[in-house]
């Protein structure tokens, strides 16, 4: 098996690849031409799996799922999508980005977590009956770990009900994401290419990111500094995560403090 993995995929995917002992082929972030070149180079491999985050955890930008589906079809590969940061948010009932784009049947392995928008813990994998049977019988981390406790499973069931029925939360979340991102980028901050509820504010060096995060904390704004190796060298950042219950006023006030701190520590 050869695994083709986006360079900015989450660490858990990288660990999974290592644990699988499959051949690890990394392509440049969201660079479909690079992936095509690599798929061509390894085209003789009998089994190929492309794996990607749907929404990238440190940048908040989206995978190019349509292009990935086209490439998987062209090269006879399978496609696995990690919907950790898109489950609950995209799709008619929060099914994820693949569903939002109508590509659900083209994705061979869907996975996601219940720890982000669902607000609980645990994770899921969906795929063919054969795949699920194979995982249940062969996936060592699953077989040799204690199952989720009933209280957590009950919490997940309730969260699923809310996610499926409360469409307003999804709409509001995307609305606040747009507002907050534009408040920051209009102030001159670098916020990357995304449009999701993960909003990075790239500052560059580690020390500035730490000072920024501490100054925010003093103003009652919780946003952690993310540094290498979680992100590439020289791209330390503050990562904001938005919620459907943030009010416009809270975000406008937060943007004011962020701007003030940005000036004070020389990011702006
Ligand atoms: C893309 C992605 N996949 C998987 C995970 C792991 O999720 P959990 O913390 O629920 O194990 C994360 C967590 O940050 C993530 O961002």
Short mmCIF file of C-alpha atoms and ligand atoms in Angstrom, two decimals:
data_model
loop_
_atom_site.label_atom_id
_atom_site.label_comp_id
_atom_site.label_asym_id
_atom_site.label_seq_id
_atom_site.Cartn_x
_atom_site.Cartn_y
_atom_site.Cartn_z
CA UNK A 1 0.00 0.00 0.00
CA UNK A 2 1.25 3.51 -0.83
CA UNK A 3 -0.25 6.42 1.07
CA UNK A 4 -0.33 9.84 -0.54
CA UNK A 5 -0.69 12.40 2.21
CA UNK A 6 -0.94 16.22 2.17
CA UNK A 7 2.07 17.74 3.93
CA UNK A 8 -0.19 19.70 6.28
CA UNK A 9 -2.33 16.74 7.33
CA UNK A 10 -2.93 16.42 11.04
CA UNK A 11 -0.29 14.66 13.16
CA UNK A 12 -2.70 11.79 13.88
CA UNK A 13 -2.73 10.95 10.17
CA UNK A 14 1.06 10.98 10.08
CA UNK A 15 1.15 8.65 13.09
CA UNK A 16 -1.44 6.40 11.45
CA UNK A 17 0.67 6.19 8.31
CA UNK A 18 3.73 5.21 10.35
CA UNK A 19 1.73 2.61 12.28
CA UNK A 20 0.37 1.15 9.04
CA UNK A 21 3.94 0.60 7.76
CA UNK A 22 2.71 1.65 4.33
CA UNK A 23 4.91 3.59 1.95
CA UNK A 24 4.52 7.29 2.85
CA UNK A 25 4.43 9.72 -0.05
CA UNK A 26 3.82 13.36 0.92
CA UNK A 27 2.58 15.96 -1.52
CA UNK A 28 2.86 19.74 -1.15
CA UNK A 29 -0.09 21.31 0.60
CA UNK A 30 -3.14 21.34 -1.68
CA UNK A 31 -0.82 21.10 -4.70
CA UNK A 32 -2.75 18.90 -7.10
CA UNK A 33 -0.07 19.05 -9.80
CA UNK A 34 2.49 17.73 -7.32
CA UNK A 35 0.13 14.93 -6.29
CA UNK A 36 -0.46 14.04 -9.94
CA UNK A 37 3.30 13.85 -10.53
CA UNK A 38 3.69 11.52 -7.55
CA UNK A 39 0.73 9.34 -8.53
CA UNK A 40 2.30 9.00 -11.98
CA UNK A 41 5.67 8.13 -10.47
CA UNK A 42 4.14 5.43 -8.24
CA UNK A 43 1.47 4.30 -10.68
CA UNK A 44 2.72 0.68 -10.63
CA UNK A 45 1.81 0.32 -6.91
CA UNK A 46 -1.06 -2.13 -6.55
CA UNK A 47 -2.90 -0.25 -3.81
CA UNK A 48 -2.88 3.50 -3.42
CA UNK A 49 -4.69 5.63 -0.84
CA UNK A 50 -4.87 9.43 -0.92
CA UNK A 51 -5.52 10.89 2.52
CA UNK A 52 -6.39 14.48 3.42
CA UNK A 53 -7.92 16.69 6.08
CA UNK A 54 -11.14 18.25 4.73
CA UNK A 55 -10.46 21.49 6.62
CA UNK A 56 -6.83 21.86 7.66
CA UNK A 57 -6.50 22.17 11.40
CA UNK A 58 -3.87 24.92 11.61
CA UNK A 59 -4.80 26.99 8.56
CA UNK A 60 -8.57 26.62 8.30
CA UNK A 61 -8.41 26.21 4.51
CA UNK A 62 -10.13 23.39 2.63
CA UNK A 63 -8.82 20.43 0.66
CA UNK A 64 -9.52 20.48 -3.08
CA UNK A 65 -11.87 17.53 -2.87
CA UNK A 66 -13.20 17.70 -6.45
CA UNK A 67 -9.68 17.52 -7.85
CA UNK A 68 -8.75 14.76 -5.40
CA UNK A 69 -11.73 12.69 -6.55
CA UNK A 70 -10.74 13.20 -10.21
CA UNK A 71 -7.15 12.12 -9.45
CA UNK A 72 -8.23 9.08 -7.44
CA UNK A 73 -10.39 7.98 -10.37
CA UNK A 74 -7.67 8.59 -12.93
CA UNK A 75 -5.04 6.63 -11.01
CA UNK A 76 -7.24 3.91 -9.49
CA UNK A 77 -6.55 5.08 -5.92
CA UNK A 78 -8.82 5.23 -2.88
CA UNK A 79 -9.58 8.45 -1.03
CA UNK A 80 -9.79 9.00 2.72
CA UNK A 81 -11.07 12.31 4.13
CA UNK A 82 -10.66 13.44 7.75
CA UNK A 83 -13.69 15.61 8.52
CA UNK A 84 -12.56 16.52 12.07
CA UNK A 85 -13.00 20.24 11.44
CA UNK A 86 -15.80 20.07 8.87
CA UNK A 87 -18.16 17.52 10.43
CA UNK A 88 -21.09 19.27 12.08
CA UNK A 89 -20.38 22.41 10.05
CA UNK A 90 -20.70 21.68 6.34
CA UNK A 91 -23.38 19.68 4.54
CA UNK A 92 -27.17 19.96 4.90
CA UNK A 93 -27.14 18.33 8.35
CA UNK A 94 -23.47 18.70 9.24
CA UNK A 95 -22.32 15.54 7.43
CA UNK A 96 -19.10 17.25 6.36
CA UNK A 97 -17.41 18.83 3.36
CA UNK A 98 -17.61 15.74 1.12
CA UNK A 99 -21.40 15.79 1.46
CA UNK A 100 -21.53 19.53 1.01
CA UNK A 101 -19.87 19.09 -2.39
CA UNK A 102 -22.00 16.04 -3.30
CA UNK A 103 -18.89 13.82 -3.30
CA UNK A 104 -19.86 11.50 -0.45
CA UNK A 105 -20.07 8.42 -2.70
CA UNK A 106 -16.64 9.11 -4.16
CA UNK A 107 -14.91 9.13 -0.79
CA UNK A 108 -13.94 5.60 0.23
CA UNK A 109 -13.13 6.31 3.88
CA UNK A 110 -14.88 9.05 5.84
CA UNK A 111 -13.58 9.80 9.29
CA UNK A 112 -14.25 12.53 11.80
CA UNK A 113 -14.06 13.31 15.48
CA UNK A 114 -16.72 14.17 18.04
CA UNK A 115 -14.31 16.43 19.90
CA UNK A 116 -14.72 19.61 17.85
CA UNK A 117 -18.12 20.93 16.74
CA UNK A 118 -19.90 18.04 18.50
CA UNK A 119 -18.30 19.12 21.78
CA UNK A 120 -17.85 15.60 23.12
CA UNK A 121 -15.06 13.06 22.53
CA UNK A 122 -14.34 10.08 20.32
CA UNK A 123 -14.37 9.60 16.59
CA UNK A 124 -15.98 7.67 13.75
CA UNK A 125 -15.04 5.96 10.50
CA UNK A 126 -17.57 5.26 7.75
CA UNK A 127 -16.93 3.15 4.69
CA UNK A 128 -17.91 -0.07 2.99
CA UNK A 129 -19.07 -3.00 5.09
CA UNK A 130 -15.89 -4.86 4.16
CA UNK A 131 -13.68 -2.00 5.32
CA UNK A 132 -15.51 -1.67 8.65
CA UNK A 133 -15.38 -5.43 9.25
CA UNK A 134 -11.68 -5.39 8.46
CA UNK A 135 -11.02 -2.51 10.89
CA UNK A 136 -13.01 -4.12 13.68
CA UNK A 137 -10.94 -7.27 13.30
CA UNK A 138 -7.51 -5.81 12.56
CA UNK A 139 -7.15 -2.25 13.88
CA UNK A 140 -4.99 -2.72 16.95
CA UNK A 141 -5.61 0.73 18.51
CA UNK A 142 -9.33 -0.09 18.41
CA UNK A 143 -9.03 -3.68 19.58
CA UNK A 144 -6.64 -2.95 22.44
CA UNK A 145 -8.29 0.21 23.80
CA UNK A 146 -11.20 0.45 26.19
CA UNK A 147 -14.42 1.35 24.41
CA UNK A 148 -15.95 4.78 24.97
CA UNK A 149 -17.86 4.95 28.26
CA UNK A 150 -21.69 5.01 28.03
CA UNK A 151 -21.83 8.62 29.30
CA UNK A 152 -19.72 9.74 26.34
CA UNK A 153 -21.76 7.72 23.86
CA UNK A 154 -24.94 9.28 25.26
CA UNK A 155 -23.35 12.71 24.89
CA UNK A 156 -22.46 11.95 21.27
CA UNK A 157 -26.04 10.81 20.54
CA UNK A 158 -27.43 14.03 21.95
CA UNK A 159 -24.85 16.12 20.08
CA UNK A 160 -25.81 14.33 16.84
CA UNK A 161 -29.47 15.22 17.40
CA UNK A 162 -28.58 18.88 17.93
CA UNK A 163 -26.20 19.01 14.98
CA UNK A 164 -28.78 17.48 12.66
CA UNK A 165 -31.67 19.70 13.77
CA UNK A 166 -30.10 23.08 14.68
CA UNK A 167 -29.38 24.44 11.23
CA UNK A 168 -29.18 27.97 12.64
CA UNK A 169 -25.98 27.07 14.49
CA UNK A 170 -24.27 26.10 11.24
CA UNK A 171 -25.46 29.24 9.48
CA UNK A 172 -24.47 31.47 12.37
CA UNK A 173 -21.06 29.84 12.69
CA UNK A 174 -20.24 30.53 9.06
CA UNK A 175 -21.55 34.08 9.44
CA UNK A 176 -19.34 34.83 12.47
CA UNK A 177 -16.39 33.20 10.70
CA UNK A 178 -16.78 35.56 7.75
CA UNK A 179 -17.19 38.58 10.03
CA UNK A 180 -14.18 37.81 12.24
CA UNK A 181 -11.91 36.94 9.34
CA UNK A 182 -12.77 40.16 7.54
CA UNK A 183 -12.29 42.22 10.73
CA UNK A 184 -8.77 40.82 11.03
CA UNK A 185 -7.77 40.95 7.38
CA UNK A 186 -9.18 44.48 6.95
CA UNK A 187 -6.92 45.49 9.84
CA UNK A 188 -3.93 44.22 7.89
CA UNK A 189 -3.34 40.84 9.55
CA UNK A 190 -2.40 37.77 7.52
CA UNK A 191 -5.19 35.21 7.97
CA UNK A 192 -4.48 32.70 5.18
CA UNK A 193 -6.74 31.35 2.46
CA UNK A 194 -9.50 29.72 4.48
CA UNK A 195 -13.13 30.64 5.12
CA UNK A 196 -13.82 28.18 7.93
CA UNK A 197 -14.32 28.78 11.69
CA UNK A 198 -10.57 28.19 12.21
CA UNK A 199 -8.93 31.58 11.75
CA UNK A 200 -5.13 31.73 11.92
CA UNK A 201 -3.31 35.00 12.46
CA UNK A 202 0.20 34.42 11.17
CA UNK A 203 2.87 36.31 13.12
CA UNK A 204 6.04 34.47 12.05
CA UNK A 205 8.34 33.91 15.02
CA UNK A 206 7.60 31.85 18.12
CA UNK A 207 8.30 34.49 20.72
CA UNK A 208 5.94 37.03 19.15
CA UNK A 209 3.22 34.38 18.96
CA UNK A 210 3.65 33.63 22.69
CA UNK A 211 3.59 37.32 23.65
CA UNK A 212 0.52 37.87 21.50
CA UNK A 213 -1.33 34.94 23.06
CA UNK A 214 -0.51 36.04 26.63
CA UNK A 215 -1.61 39.61 25.93
CA UNK A 216 -4.88 38.27 24.52
CA UNK A 217 -5.40 36.16 27.61
CA UNK A 218 -5.08 39.27 29.77
CA UNK A 219 -7.99 40.74 27.81
CA UNK A 220 -10.06 37.59 28.35
CA UNK A 221 -9.52 36.23 24.84
CA UNK A 222 -8.48 32.57 24.74
CA UNK A 223 -6.47 31.89 21.58
CA UNK A 224 -3.42 29.69 21.70
CA UNK A 225 -0.05 30.28 20.08
CA UNK A 226 0.72 27.52 17.59
CA UNK A 227 4.41 27.01 16.88
CA UNK A 228 6.62 24.61 14.93
CA UNK A 229 6.61 21.62 14.64
CA UNK A 230 2.78 21.92 14.61
CA UNK A 231 3.21 24.40 11.74
CA UNK A 232 6.11 25.02 9.31
CA UNK A 233 9.11 27.03 10.59
CA UNK A 234 8.63 30.79 10.48
CA UNK A 235 4.82 30.58 10.44
CA UNK A 236 4.01 30.66 14.17
CA UNK A 237 0.49 31.91 14.65
CA UNK A 238 -2.43 32.60 16.89
CA UNK A 239 -5.28 30.24 16.14
CA UNK A 240 -8.80 31.50 16.77
CA UNK A 241 -11.67 29.02 16.88
CA UNK A 242 -15.12 30.50 16.52
CA UNK A 243 -18.45 29.40 17.93
CA UNK A 244 -22.05 29.92 16.84
CA UNK A 245 -22.74 31.63 20.17
CA UNK A 246 -20.16 34.38 19.74
CA UNK A 247 -22.04 37.65 19.29
CA UNK A 248 -21.09 40.26 16.68
CA UNK A 249 -20.27 42.65 19.53
CA UNK A 250 -17.90 40.17 21.16
CA UNK A 251 -16.07 39.68 17.89
CA UNK A 252 -15.87 43.40 17.10
CA UNK A 253 -14.53 44.07 20.62
CA UNK A 254 -12.07 41.18 20.31
CA UNK A 255 -10.85 42.53 16.96
CA UNK A 256 -10.25 45.91 18.61
CA UNK A 257 -8.03 44.34 21.30
CA UNK A 258 -6.27 42.17 18.72
CA UNK A 259 -5.48 45.26 16.64
CA UNK A 260 -4.24 47.16 19.69
CA UNK A 261 -1.97 44.30 20.74
CA UNK A 262 -0.85 43.82 17.14
CA UNK A 263 0.37 47.44 17.10
CA UNK A 264 1.95 47.18 20.56
CA UNK A 265 4.06 44.14 19.72
CA UNK A 266 4.85 45.17 16.17
CA UNK A 267 2.83 42.66 14.16
CA UNK A 268 0.94 45.47 12.45
C1 LIG B 1 -7.74 16.89 11.35
C2 LIG B 1 -7.74 16.26 12.72
N1 LIG B 1 -7.89 14.93 12.81
C3 LIG B 1 -7.90 14.31 14.01
C4 LIG B 1 -7.76 15.01 15.18
C5 LIG B 1 -7.76 14.27 16.48
O1 LIG B 1 -8.91 14.50 17.17
P1 LIG B 1 -9.03 14.15 18.72
O2 LIG B 1 -8.31 15.22 19.45
O3 LIG B 1 -10.50 14.15 18.98
O4 LIG B 1 -8.40 12.81 18.90
C6 LIG B 1 -7.61 16.39 15.13
C7 LIG B 1 -7.45 17.13 16.41
O5 LIG B 1 -7.07 18.24 16.52
C8 LIG B 1 -7.59 17.04 13.88
O6 LIG B 1 -7.42 18.35 13.79
#
